[in-house]
Every structure is written in structure tokens, then in C-alpha cells.
Coordinates of C-alpha atoms in Angstrom, one line a residue:
X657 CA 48.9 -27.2 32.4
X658 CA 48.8 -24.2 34.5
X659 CA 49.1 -21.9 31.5
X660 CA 46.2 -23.5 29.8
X661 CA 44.6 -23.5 32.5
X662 CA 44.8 -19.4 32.7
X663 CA 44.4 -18.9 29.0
X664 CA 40.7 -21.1 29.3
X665 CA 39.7 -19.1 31.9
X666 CA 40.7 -15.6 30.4
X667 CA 38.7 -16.8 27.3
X668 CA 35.1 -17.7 29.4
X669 CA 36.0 -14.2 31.0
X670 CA 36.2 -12.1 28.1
X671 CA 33.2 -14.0 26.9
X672 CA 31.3 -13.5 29.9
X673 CA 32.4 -9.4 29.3
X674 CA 31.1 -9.6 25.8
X675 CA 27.7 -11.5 26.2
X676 CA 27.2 -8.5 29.2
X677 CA 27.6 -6.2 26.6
X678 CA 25.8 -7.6 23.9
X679 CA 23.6 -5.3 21.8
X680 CA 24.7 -2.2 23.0
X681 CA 24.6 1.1 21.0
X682 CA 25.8 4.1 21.8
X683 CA 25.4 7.5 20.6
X684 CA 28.4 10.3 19.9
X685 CA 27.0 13.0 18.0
X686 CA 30.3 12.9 16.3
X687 CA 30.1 9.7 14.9
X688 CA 27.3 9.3 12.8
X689 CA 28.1 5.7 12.3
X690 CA 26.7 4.9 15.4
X691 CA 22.7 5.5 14.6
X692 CA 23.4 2.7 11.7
X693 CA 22.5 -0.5 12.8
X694 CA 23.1 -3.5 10.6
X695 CA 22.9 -7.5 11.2
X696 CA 24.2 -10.5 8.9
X697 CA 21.5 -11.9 7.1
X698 CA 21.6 -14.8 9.0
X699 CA 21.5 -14.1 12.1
X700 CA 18.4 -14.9 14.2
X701 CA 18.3 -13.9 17.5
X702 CA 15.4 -14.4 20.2
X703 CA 13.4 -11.9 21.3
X704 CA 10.9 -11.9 24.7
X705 CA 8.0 -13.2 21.8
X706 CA 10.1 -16.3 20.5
X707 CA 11.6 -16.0 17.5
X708 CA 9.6 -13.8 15.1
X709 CA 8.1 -15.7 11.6
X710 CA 7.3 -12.4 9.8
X711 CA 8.6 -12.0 6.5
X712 CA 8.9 -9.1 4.4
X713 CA 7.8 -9.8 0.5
X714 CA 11.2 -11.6 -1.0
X715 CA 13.9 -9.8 0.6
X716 CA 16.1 -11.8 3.4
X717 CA 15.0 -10.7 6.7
X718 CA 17.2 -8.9 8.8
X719 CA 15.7 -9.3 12.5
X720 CA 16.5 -5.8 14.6
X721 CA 14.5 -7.0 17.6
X722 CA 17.8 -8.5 20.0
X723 CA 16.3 -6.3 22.8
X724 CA 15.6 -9.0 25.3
X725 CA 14.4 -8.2 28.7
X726 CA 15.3 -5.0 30.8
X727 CA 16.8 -7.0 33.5
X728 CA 19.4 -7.9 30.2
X729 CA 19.5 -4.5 29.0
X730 CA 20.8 -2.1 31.1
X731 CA 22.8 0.3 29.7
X732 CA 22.4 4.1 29.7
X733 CA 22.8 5.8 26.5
X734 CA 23.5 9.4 26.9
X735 CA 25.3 11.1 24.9
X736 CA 27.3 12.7 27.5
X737 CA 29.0 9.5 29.4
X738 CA 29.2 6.9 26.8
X739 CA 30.9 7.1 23.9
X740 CA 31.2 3.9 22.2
X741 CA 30.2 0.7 22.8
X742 CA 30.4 -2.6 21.3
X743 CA 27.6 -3.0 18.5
X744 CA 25.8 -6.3 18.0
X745 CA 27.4 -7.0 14.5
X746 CA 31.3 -6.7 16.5
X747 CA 30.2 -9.2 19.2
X748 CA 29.2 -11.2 16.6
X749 CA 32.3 -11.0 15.0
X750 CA 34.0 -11.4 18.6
X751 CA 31.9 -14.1 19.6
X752 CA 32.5 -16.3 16.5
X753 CA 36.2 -15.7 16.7
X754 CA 36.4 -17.2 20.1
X755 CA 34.4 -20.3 19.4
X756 CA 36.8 -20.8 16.0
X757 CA 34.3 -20.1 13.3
X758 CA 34.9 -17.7 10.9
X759 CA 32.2 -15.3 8.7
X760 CA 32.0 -15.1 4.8
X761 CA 33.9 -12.3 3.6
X762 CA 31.3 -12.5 0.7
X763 CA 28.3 -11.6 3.4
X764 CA 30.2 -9.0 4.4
X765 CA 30.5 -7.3 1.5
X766 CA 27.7 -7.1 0.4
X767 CA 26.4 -5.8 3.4
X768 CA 28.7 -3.1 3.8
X769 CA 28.5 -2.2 0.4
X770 CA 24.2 -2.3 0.5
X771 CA 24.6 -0.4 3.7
X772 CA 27.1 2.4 2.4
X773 CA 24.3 3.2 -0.6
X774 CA 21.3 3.2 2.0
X775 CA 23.7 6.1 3.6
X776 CA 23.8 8.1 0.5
X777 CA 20.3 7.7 -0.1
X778 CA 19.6 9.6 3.3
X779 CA 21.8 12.0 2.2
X780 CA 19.0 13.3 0.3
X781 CA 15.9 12.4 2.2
X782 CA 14.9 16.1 1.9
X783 CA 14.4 15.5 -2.1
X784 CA 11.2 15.0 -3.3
X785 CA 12.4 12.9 -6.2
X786 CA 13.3 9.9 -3.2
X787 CA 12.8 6.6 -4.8
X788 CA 11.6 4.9 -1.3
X789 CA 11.3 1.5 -3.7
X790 CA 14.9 1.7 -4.5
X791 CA 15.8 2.4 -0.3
X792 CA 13.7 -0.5 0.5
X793 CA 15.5 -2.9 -1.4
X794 CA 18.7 -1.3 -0.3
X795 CA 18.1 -1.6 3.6
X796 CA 16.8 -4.8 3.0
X797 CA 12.9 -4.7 3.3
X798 CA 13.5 -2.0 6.7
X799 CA 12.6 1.4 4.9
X800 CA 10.3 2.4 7.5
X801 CA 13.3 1.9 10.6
X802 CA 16.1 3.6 8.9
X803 CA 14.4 6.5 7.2
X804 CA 12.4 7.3 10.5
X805 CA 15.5 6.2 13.1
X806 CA 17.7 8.7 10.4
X807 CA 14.9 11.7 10.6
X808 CA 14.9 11.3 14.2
X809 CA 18.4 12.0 14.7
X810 CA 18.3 14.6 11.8
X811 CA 15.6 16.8 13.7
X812 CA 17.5 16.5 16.5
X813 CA 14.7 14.2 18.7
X814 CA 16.8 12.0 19.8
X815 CA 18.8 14.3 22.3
X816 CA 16.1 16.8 22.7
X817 CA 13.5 14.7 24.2
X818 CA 16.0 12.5 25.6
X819 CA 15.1 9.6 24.3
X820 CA 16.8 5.7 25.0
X821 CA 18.0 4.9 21.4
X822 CA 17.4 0.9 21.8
X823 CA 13.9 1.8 22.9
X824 CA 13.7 4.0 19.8
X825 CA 14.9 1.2 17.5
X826 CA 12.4 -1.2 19.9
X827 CA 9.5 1.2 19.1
X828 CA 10.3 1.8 15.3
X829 CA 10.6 -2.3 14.5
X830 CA 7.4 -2.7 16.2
X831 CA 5.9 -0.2 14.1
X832 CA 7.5 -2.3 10.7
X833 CA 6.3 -5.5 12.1
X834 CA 2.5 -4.5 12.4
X835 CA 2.1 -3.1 8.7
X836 CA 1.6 -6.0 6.5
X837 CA 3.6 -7.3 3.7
X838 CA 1.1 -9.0 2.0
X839 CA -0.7 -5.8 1.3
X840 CA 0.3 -4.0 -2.4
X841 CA -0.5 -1.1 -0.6
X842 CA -0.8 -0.3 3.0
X843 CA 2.5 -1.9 4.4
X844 CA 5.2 -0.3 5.5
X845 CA 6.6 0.4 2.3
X846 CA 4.0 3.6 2.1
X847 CA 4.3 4.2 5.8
X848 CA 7.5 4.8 4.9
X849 CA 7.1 6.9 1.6
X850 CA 4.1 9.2 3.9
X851 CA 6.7 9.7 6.4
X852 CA 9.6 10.8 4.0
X853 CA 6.8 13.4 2.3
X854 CA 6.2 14.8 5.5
X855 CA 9.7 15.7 6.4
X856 CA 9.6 17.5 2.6
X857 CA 6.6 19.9 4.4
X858 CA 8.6 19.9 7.6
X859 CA 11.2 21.5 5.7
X860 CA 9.3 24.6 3.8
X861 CA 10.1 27.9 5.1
X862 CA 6.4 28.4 6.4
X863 CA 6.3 25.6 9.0
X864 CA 10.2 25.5 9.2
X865 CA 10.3 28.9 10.6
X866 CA 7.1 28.0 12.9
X867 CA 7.3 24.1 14.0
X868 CA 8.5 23.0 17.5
X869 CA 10.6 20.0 18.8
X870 CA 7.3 18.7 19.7
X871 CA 5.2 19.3 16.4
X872 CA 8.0 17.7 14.5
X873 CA 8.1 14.5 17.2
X874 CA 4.1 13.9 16.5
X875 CA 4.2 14.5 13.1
X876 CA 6.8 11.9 12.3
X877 CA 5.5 9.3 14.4
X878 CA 1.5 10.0 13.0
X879 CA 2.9 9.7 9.6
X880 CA 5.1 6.6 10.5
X881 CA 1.6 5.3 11.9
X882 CA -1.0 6.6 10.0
X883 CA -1.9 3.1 8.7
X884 CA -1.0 0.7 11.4
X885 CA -2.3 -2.7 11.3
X886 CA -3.9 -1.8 8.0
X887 CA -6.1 -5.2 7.1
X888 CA -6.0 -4.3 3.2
X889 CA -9.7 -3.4 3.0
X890 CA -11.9 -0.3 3.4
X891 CA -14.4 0.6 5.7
X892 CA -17.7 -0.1 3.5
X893 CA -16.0 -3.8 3.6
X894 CA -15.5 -3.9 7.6
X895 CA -19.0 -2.6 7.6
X896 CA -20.6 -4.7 5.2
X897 CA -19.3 -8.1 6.8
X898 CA -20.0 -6.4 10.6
X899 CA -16.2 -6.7 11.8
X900 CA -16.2 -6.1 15.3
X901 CA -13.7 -2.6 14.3
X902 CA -16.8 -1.2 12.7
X903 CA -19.4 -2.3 16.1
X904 CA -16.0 -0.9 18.2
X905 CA -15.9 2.4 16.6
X906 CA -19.5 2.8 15.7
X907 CA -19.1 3.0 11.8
X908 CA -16.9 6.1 12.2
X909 CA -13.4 6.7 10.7
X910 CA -13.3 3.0 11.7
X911 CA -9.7 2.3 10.3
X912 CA -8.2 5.3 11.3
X913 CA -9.1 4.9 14.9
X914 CA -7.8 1.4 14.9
X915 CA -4.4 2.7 13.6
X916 CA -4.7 5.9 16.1
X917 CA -5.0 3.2 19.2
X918 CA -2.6 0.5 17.4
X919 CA -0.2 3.4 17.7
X920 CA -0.8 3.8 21.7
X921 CA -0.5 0.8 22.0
X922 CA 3.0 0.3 21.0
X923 CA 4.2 3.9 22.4
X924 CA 3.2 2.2 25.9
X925 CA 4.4 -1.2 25.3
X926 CA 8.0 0.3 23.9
X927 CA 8.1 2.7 27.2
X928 CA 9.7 5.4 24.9
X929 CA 8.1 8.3 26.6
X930 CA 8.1 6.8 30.0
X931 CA 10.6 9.1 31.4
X932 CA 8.2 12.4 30.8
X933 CA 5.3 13.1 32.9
X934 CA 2.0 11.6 32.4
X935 CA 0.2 14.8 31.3
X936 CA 2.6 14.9 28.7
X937 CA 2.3 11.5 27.6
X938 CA -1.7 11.9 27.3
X939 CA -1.2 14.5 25.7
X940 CA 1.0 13.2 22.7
X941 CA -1.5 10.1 22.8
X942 CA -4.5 12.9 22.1
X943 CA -2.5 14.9 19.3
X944 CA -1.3 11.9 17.3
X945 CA -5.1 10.6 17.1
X946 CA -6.1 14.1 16.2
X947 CA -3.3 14.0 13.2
X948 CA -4.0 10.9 11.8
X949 CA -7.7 10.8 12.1
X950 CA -7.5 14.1 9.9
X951 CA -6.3 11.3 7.0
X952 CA -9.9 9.6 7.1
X953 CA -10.0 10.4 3.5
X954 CA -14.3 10.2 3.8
X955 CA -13.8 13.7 5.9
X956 CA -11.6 15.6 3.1
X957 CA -13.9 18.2 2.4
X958 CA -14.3 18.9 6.3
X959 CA -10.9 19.7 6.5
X960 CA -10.1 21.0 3.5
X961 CA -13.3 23.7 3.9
X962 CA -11.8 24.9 7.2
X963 CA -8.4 25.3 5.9
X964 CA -9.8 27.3 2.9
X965 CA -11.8 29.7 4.8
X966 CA -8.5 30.0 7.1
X967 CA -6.7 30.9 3.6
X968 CA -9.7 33.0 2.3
X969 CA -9.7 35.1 5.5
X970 CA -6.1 35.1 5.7
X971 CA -6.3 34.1 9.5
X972 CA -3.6 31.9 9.6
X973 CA -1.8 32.2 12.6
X974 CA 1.1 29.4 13.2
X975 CA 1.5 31.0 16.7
X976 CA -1.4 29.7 17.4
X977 CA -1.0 26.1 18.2
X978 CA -4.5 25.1 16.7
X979 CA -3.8 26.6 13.4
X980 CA -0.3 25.1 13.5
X981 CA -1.8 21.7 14.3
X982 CA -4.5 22.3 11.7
X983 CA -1.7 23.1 9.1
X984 CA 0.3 19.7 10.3
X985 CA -3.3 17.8 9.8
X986 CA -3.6 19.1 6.3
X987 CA 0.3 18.5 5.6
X988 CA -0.4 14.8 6.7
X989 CA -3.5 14.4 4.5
X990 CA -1.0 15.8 1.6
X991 CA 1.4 13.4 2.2
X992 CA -0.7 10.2 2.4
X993 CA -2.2 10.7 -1.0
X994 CA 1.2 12.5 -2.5
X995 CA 2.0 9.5 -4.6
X996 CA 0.3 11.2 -8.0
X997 CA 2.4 14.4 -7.3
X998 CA 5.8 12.1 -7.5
X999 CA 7.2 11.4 -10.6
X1000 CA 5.6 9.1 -13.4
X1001 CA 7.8 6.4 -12.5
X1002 CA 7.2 6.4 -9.2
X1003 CA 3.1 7.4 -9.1
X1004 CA 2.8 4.7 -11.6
X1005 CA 4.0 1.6 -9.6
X1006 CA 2.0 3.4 -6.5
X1007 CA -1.7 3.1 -9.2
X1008 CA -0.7 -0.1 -9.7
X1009 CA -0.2 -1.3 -5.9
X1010 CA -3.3 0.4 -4.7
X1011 CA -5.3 -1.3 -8.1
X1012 CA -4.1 -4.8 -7.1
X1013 CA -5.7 -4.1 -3.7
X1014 CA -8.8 -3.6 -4.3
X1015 CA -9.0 -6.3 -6.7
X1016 CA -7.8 -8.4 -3.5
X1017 CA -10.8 -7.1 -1.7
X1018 CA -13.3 -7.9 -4.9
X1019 CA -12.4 -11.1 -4.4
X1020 CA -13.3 -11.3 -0.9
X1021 CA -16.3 -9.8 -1.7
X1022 CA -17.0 -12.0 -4.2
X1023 CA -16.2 -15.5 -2.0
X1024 CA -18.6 -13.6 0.6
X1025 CA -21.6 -13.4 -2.3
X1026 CA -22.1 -9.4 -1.6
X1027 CA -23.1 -7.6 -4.6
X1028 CA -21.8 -8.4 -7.4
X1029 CA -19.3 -6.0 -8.7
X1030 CA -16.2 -6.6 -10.3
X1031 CA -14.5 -3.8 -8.8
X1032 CA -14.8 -3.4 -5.2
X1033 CA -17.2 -0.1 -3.3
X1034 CA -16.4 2.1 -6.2
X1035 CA -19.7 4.0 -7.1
X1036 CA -21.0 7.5 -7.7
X1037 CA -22.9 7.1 -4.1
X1038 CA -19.4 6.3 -2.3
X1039 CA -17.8 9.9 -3.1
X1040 CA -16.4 10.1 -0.2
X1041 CA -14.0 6.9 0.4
X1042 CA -12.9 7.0 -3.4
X1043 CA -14.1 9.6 -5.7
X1044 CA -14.2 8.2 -9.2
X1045 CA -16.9 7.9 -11.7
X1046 CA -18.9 5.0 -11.5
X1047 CA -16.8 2.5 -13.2
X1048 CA -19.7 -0.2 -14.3
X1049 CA -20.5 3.3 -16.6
X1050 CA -17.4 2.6 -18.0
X1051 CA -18.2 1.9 -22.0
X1052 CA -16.2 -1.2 -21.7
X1053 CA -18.1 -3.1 -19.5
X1054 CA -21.8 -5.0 -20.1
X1055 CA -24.8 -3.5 -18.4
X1056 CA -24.5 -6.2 -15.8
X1057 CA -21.1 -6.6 -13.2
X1058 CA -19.2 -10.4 -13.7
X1059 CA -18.2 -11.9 -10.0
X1060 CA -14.8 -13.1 -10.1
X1061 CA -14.0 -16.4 -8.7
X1062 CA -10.2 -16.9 -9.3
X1063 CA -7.9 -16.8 -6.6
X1064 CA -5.8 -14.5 -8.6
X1065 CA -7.1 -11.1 -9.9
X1066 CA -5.0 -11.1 -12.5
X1067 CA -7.2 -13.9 -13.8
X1068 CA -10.8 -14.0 -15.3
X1069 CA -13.9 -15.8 -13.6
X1070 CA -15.5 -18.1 -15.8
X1071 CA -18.6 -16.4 -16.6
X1072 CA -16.0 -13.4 -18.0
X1073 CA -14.0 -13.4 -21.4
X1074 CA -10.5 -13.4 -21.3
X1075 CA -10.0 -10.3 -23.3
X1076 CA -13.2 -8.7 -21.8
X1077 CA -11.6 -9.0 -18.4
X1078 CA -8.2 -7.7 -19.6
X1079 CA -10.2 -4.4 -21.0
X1080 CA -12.1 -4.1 -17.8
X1081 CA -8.8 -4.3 -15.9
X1082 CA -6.8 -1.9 -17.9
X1083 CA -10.4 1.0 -17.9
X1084 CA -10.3 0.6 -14.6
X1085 CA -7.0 1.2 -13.8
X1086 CA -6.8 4.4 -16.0
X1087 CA -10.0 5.7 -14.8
X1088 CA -9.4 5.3 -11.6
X1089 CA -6.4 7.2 -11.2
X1090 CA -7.2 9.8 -13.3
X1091 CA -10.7 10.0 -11.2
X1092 CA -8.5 9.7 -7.9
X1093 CA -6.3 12.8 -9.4
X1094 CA -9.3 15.1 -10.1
X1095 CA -11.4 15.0 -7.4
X1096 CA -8.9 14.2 -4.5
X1097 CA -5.5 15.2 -5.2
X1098 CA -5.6 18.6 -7.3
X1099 CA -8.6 20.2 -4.7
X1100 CA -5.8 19.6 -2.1
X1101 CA -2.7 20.2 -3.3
X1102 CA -3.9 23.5 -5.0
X1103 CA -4.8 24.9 -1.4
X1104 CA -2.1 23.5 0.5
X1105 CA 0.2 25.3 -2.6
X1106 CA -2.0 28.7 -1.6
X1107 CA -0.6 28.1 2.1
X1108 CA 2.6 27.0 0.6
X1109 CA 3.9 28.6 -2.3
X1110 CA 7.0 27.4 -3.0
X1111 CA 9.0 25.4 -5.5
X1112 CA 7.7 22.0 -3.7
X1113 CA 4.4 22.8 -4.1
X1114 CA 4.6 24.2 -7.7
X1115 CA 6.9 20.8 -8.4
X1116 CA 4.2 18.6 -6.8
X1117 CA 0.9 20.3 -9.1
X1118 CA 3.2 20.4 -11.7
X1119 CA 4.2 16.3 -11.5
X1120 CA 0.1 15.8 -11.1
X1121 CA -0.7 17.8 -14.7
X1122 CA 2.0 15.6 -16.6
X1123 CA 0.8 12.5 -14.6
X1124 CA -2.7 13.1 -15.8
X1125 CA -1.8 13.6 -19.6
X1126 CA 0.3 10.7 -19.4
X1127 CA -2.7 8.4 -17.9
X1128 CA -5.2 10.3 -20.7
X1129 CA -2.4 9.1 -23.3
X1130 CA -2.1 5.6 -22.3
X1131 CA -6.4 5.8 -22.6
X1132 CA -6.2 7.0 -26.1
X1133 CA -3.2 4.2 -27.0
X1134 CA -5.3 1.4 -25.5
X1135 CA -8.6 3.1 -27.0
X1136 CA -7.1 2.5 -30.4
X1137 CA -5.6 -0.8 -29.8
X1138 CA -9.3 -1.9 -28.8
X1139 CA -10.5 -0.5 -32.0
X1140 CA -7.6 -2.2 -34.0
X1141 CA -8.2 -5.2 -32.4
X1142 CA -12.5 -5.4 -33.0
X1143 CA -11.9 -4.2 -36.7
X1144 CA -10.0 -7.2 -37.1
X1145 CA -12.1 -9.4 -35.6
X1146 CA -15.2 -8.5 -37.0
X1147 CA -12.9 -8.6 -40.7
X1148 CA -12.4 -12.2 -39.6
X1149 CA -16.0 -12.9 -38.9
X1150 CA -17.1 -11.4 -42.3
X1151 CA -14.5 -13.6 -44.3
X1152 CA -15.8 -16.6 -46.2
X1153 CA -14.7 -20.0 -44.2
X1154 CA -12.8 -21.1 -47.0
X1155 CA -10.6 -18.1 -46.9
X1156 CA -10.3 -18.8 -42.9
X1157 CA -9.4 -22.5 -43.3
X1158 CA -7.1 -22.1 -45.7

């Protein structure tokens, strides 16, 4: 009796140890295998909010947010005194040992195994070529936490600025948690693609050479942040329907300074930066609005004017902290509209994400009764937010606009054909990324490769040339199968019925 007695209450002991311990990381900059955090698909855990509902597209979710309370959380991490603690995923293990359950071996697997080839992927984060589709689905729907938590370390942030790695991995989950999934677009599937492009600019010899610990810090997190909270809409819309964004920011670079204060917000909530002084703190707050207000894409040609007179006059000083910050504003703009400058495979899927959101916001329009248009704030007059031709020019559409009705945009409204909508669609898509290439991405790139002239920025104008011709060929194929396809059906109209019954 007394023996059982002992080994019951060494049990709730080492339990007791355990549960103090729980979610602890460490960091040893000699194992690596510390910065990797992964949790068993079905784990759920409760955070301060309750537990959390949000779902990312299809993938299982993997819930990183077991940082409770501080008066639960106290543990140092410095690299210095602590070497390694016990990670979540042990405890787990631990934990579920004691109380005489075991864990599939199959789960296991598979996350080890997804896990190792997220590892090699940021083996090569510096390659332009990154497929950040492909890492998404490998870390599980968490791009944006493991490729910026992994870039952190890689700069060397993490023990520079001293920062406390759980409120790091606090900070970078909120940031996930406030793009939304339901947008093709702007979620944090691009967040994450922006921020990888910007650590490719990071890298060339020019700002390599020149960039500070800090520059490096603001870039990462404006690009990580750049479209936070993003509702899936533009501006003209917010304006149009008088959301209280456009009346708060006075019609100006309305969605950028909703993601530049979004951003503040969670940088104070997350306490990251508490430790350094105020000043400081204000004046990271001041920088990161400056960097990713500079991606208001209405105010290109502001920018891009000033940088080209810098590069005319050849007055470019990265000593100087304004032209530096000017050449990390310009390097931000690059990478938030890099997606044509990636490979076909990859700009292709990007055309057809941003596409399916606008259609999204047509049909808002569209329930709303604005002006008809089957395509949503895409005119000649609005230069400045798109840049394409005027698509109801577009030879394949009437003289008047069709509003949709459908919930789906993949689907015609009533008053429009079938196959008229299809053509509409696909003349749409085609001119609108070869329109978006043109007068957006080539005008930009082509300076930035004057600043920059290095393989990267040949690479990038090259993938942009073979991206156009392969848009202008899929024009010509579907320009023909049009012309096939009312050739036939005018043959069909003009045969006698007899010959069509029978």
C-alpha cells in the first residue's frame, strides 16, 4: 500500500513538473531544431480568446496560439542560460503517456515527414523560383509563421534585438489569423509570397552591403503586414458604399492605413518590442506606416517619379537613411505586385486568384444595385487603382454591361448567355493581366533593375516578357476557337431544317 502510495504521488508530481513547463521553447543557436514548432493535428488548445473557430481554406488546422496568460508563461528564453526545454508536442507525448493513452504512429508520420520537407523548402527561401503554394500546403495552411519565424532567425533578429521567441510566434500567428482565407487573393498566402520576395531584394549586393538590423526588422514585418485585415475589396468600393474606413481615413490610401494601424495594433497587443524604449517603439510604428503606405498602388507614379529622378541624377546615397528607406519603399512596392515576374506556373494561378476577386466584389456590387458593370471599378478613368484598358471596349462584350445575379461568379446572370459570359470571363482575364503587366509591372521593375542590376532583376523582366507572350498566345488560341466556334454556328443556322433534324 505504501509503495503505491509513493509511486501515485511521484506521478501527480512529475505531472505537476510538466504542466509548469508546458509550451516552453527554447533557443540554442546550435540546434536549429528548436525554431520549428509543430502540433498534432488534433490538438486544440485554449487560448486567453476561447478557442479560436478560424479555418484556413481545406487544410486541417494546426492551432499555434497555447500561449496563455503571462502569469502561466514565465520562462526566459535567452540564448545564453537556457538550452533546452520541453516543447509542447513532447509534453504532449508525456502527458498522454501518463494518463495511458497512446498517439497514432500514422499522425506521426506524416507529420514528421510534412515537416522535414517544409525544412528543405527554407533551405532555399533565397530562390526566386519558391513555390509559396507548394510550402503552404506543406506547413499545413501556416506559410506566413514559418517562412517569417525562419527569416527572423536567418537575419539574425531574433538575438540581435533580443526578442522573446513565444512572443515572436504570439505576434506572427496573430498576423495569420487577421488575413482572410476566404479571400483568392489578399490572405496570408500572398502576405506570405510578398514577404519571401522581399528577403530576395534584401539579399542583392546593393542593399546587402548597405541594410541595417533595423531596416531588415521593418522591412519583414511591413511586408508580412502590408495587407492586414484586407476585406477583399478596393477602395472605389469602400468609398462607393461610405464604409466608415473611407469617412476614418478621409478617402486617402484608405486600405493601406487600415493595414498600417492593424499592424500597431498587434505589435502592442503581442508586447514584442516592449523591452526597448518608447522612442524606439514610435519610431518603428512611424517607419512601418511609411513602408507600407508606399504600396497604395493609386500613388505609383509618385514614387516611382522620385526614385527615377534619384537614378537620373545618380544621387543615390544608401548612407543616407532616407534614400535607403526610399529604396526599401520601392523594394516593397516590387514585391507586392512581383507575382508576373515569377514563373508562368506560378504568375498564372496568382491572375487567376486576383480575377476571382474582383468578380467576388462585382457581385457585391451588383446585390448593392451600383452601376452596372460586369466587372468591378475597371475603367480608363480609374488608372490609378488598376491600369487596364477599359474592359466594356473589349470587342467581346455588347455596348451595354449585364449585372450578375448568381451567387457564384463562375456562373452567368439570367439576362447573360452562357457562352457570352464564358467569353467575357476569359477577355477579361487575359486583358487584364496583360494590361496589369504593361502599365504597372514593366515601368517598375525596369527602374528598380536600373538601381539593381543584377541577375534577379534581369530574371524577374525576363519572366515578365515570356509571361506576356504566353497571355498574348492563349488570346490568339481562344480568338480562333471563338471564330471556329461562330463559323459553325452560323453553318448551322444556314442549313436547311431537314438537314438539322435529320
Amino acid at each position: 500500500m505504501g509503495i503505491a502510495l509513493i509511486w501515485c504521488l511521484a506521478l501527480v508530481l512529475i505531472r505537476w513538473i510538466t504542466s509548469k513547463r508546458r509550451g516552453a521553447i527554447s533557443y540554442d543557436s546550435s540546434d536549429q531544431t528548436a525554431l520549428y514548432i509543430r502540433m498534432l493535428g488534433d490538438v486544440r488548445v485554449r487560448s486567453r480568446a476561447g478557442f479560436e473557430s478560424e479555418r484556413r481554406g481545406s487544410h486541417p488546422y494546426i492551432d499555434f496560439r497555447i500561449f496563455h496568460s503571462q502569469s502561466e508563461i514565465e520562462v526566459s528564453v535567452s540564448a545564453r542560460n537556457i538550452r533546452r526545454l520541453l516543447s509542447f508536442q513532447r509534453y504532449l507525448r508525456s502527458s498522454r503517456f501518463f494518463r495511458g493513452t497512446t498517439v497514432s504512429s500514422s499522425l506521426n508520420i506524416l507529420d514528421d515527414d510534412y515537416n522535414g520537407q517544409a525544412k528543405c523548402m527554407l533551405e532555399k527561401v533565397g530562390n526566386w523560383n519558391f513555390d509559396i503554394f507548394l510550402f503552404d500546403r506543406l506547413t499545413n495552411g501556416n506559410s506566413l509563421v514559418s517562412l517569417t519565424f525562419h527569416l527572423f532567425n536567418l537575419h539574425g533578429l531574433i538575438e540581435y534585438f533580443h526578442l522573446d521567441m513565444m512572443k515572436l510566434r504570439r505576434f506572427l500567428v496573430m498576423i495569420q489569423e487577421d488575413y482572410h482565407s476566404q479571400n483568392p487573393y489578399h490572405n496570408a498566402v500572398h502576405a506570405a509570397d510578398v514577404t519571401q520576395a522581399m528577403h530576395c531584394y534584401l539579399k542583392e549586393p546593393k542593399l546587402a552591403n548597405s541594410v541595417t538590423p533595423w531596416d531588415i526588422l521593418l522591412s519583414l514585418i511591413a511586408a508580412a503586414t502590408h495587407d492586414l485585415d484586407h476585406p477583399g475589396v478596393n477602395q472605389p468600393f469602400l468609398i462607393k458604399t461610405n464604409h466608415y474606413l473611407a469617412t476614418l481615413y478621409k478617402n486617402t490610401s484608405v486600405l493601406e492605413n487600415h493595414h498600417w494601424r492593424s499592424a500597431v495594433g498587434l505589435l502592442r497587443e503581442s508586447g514584442l518590442f516592449s523591452h526597448m524604449p518608447l522612442e524606439s517603439r514610435q519610431q518603428m510604428e512611424t517607419q512601418i506606416g511609411a513602408l507600407i503606405l508606399a504600396t497604395d498602388i493609386s500613388r505609383q507614379n509618385e514614387y516611382l517619379s522620385l526614385f527615377r529622378s534619384h537614378l537620373d541624377r545618380g544621387d543615390l546615397c544608401l548612407e543616407d537613411t532616407r534614400h535607403r528607406h526610399l529604396v526599401l519603399q520601392m523594394a516593397l512596392k516590387c514585391a507586392d505586385i512581383c507575382n508576373p515576374c515569377r514563373t508562368w506556373e506560378l504568375s498564372k494561378q496568382w491572375s487567376e486568384k486576383v480575377t476571382e476577386e474582383f468578380f467576388h466584389q462585382g457581385l457585391f456590387e451588383s446585390d448593392l444595385k451600383f452601376s452596372p458593370a460586369i466587372f468591378p471599378s475597371l475603367t480608363c478613368d480609374n488608372l490609378g487603382q488598376f491600369c487596364v484598358p477599359q474592359i466594356c471596349a473589349a470587342p467581346c462584350l455588347p455596348s451595354r454591361a449585364f449585372v450578375l445575379k448568381d451567387p457564384a461568379p463562375t456562373s452567368p446572370s439570367p439576362e447573360l448567355p452562357s457562352s457570352l459570359f464564358k467569353t467575357c470571363v476569359n477577355h477579361f482575364f487575359l486583358l487584364f493581366s496583360q494590361g496589369f503587366m504593361t502599365y504597372l509591372v514593366e515601368p517598375l521593375f525596369t527602374e528598380w533593375a536600373r538601381f539593381s542590376n543584377t541577375r534577379l532583376s534581369q530574371t524577374m523582366l525576363g519572366h515578365v516578357g515570356l509571361n506576356k507572350a504566353s497571355w498574348k498566345g492563349l488570346q490568339r488560341e481562344q480568338s480562333s476557337s471563338e471564330d471556329a466556334d461562330a463559323a459553325f454556328e452560323l453553318n448551322s443556322q444556314l442549313l436547311p431544317q431537314e438537314n438539322r433534324l435529320s
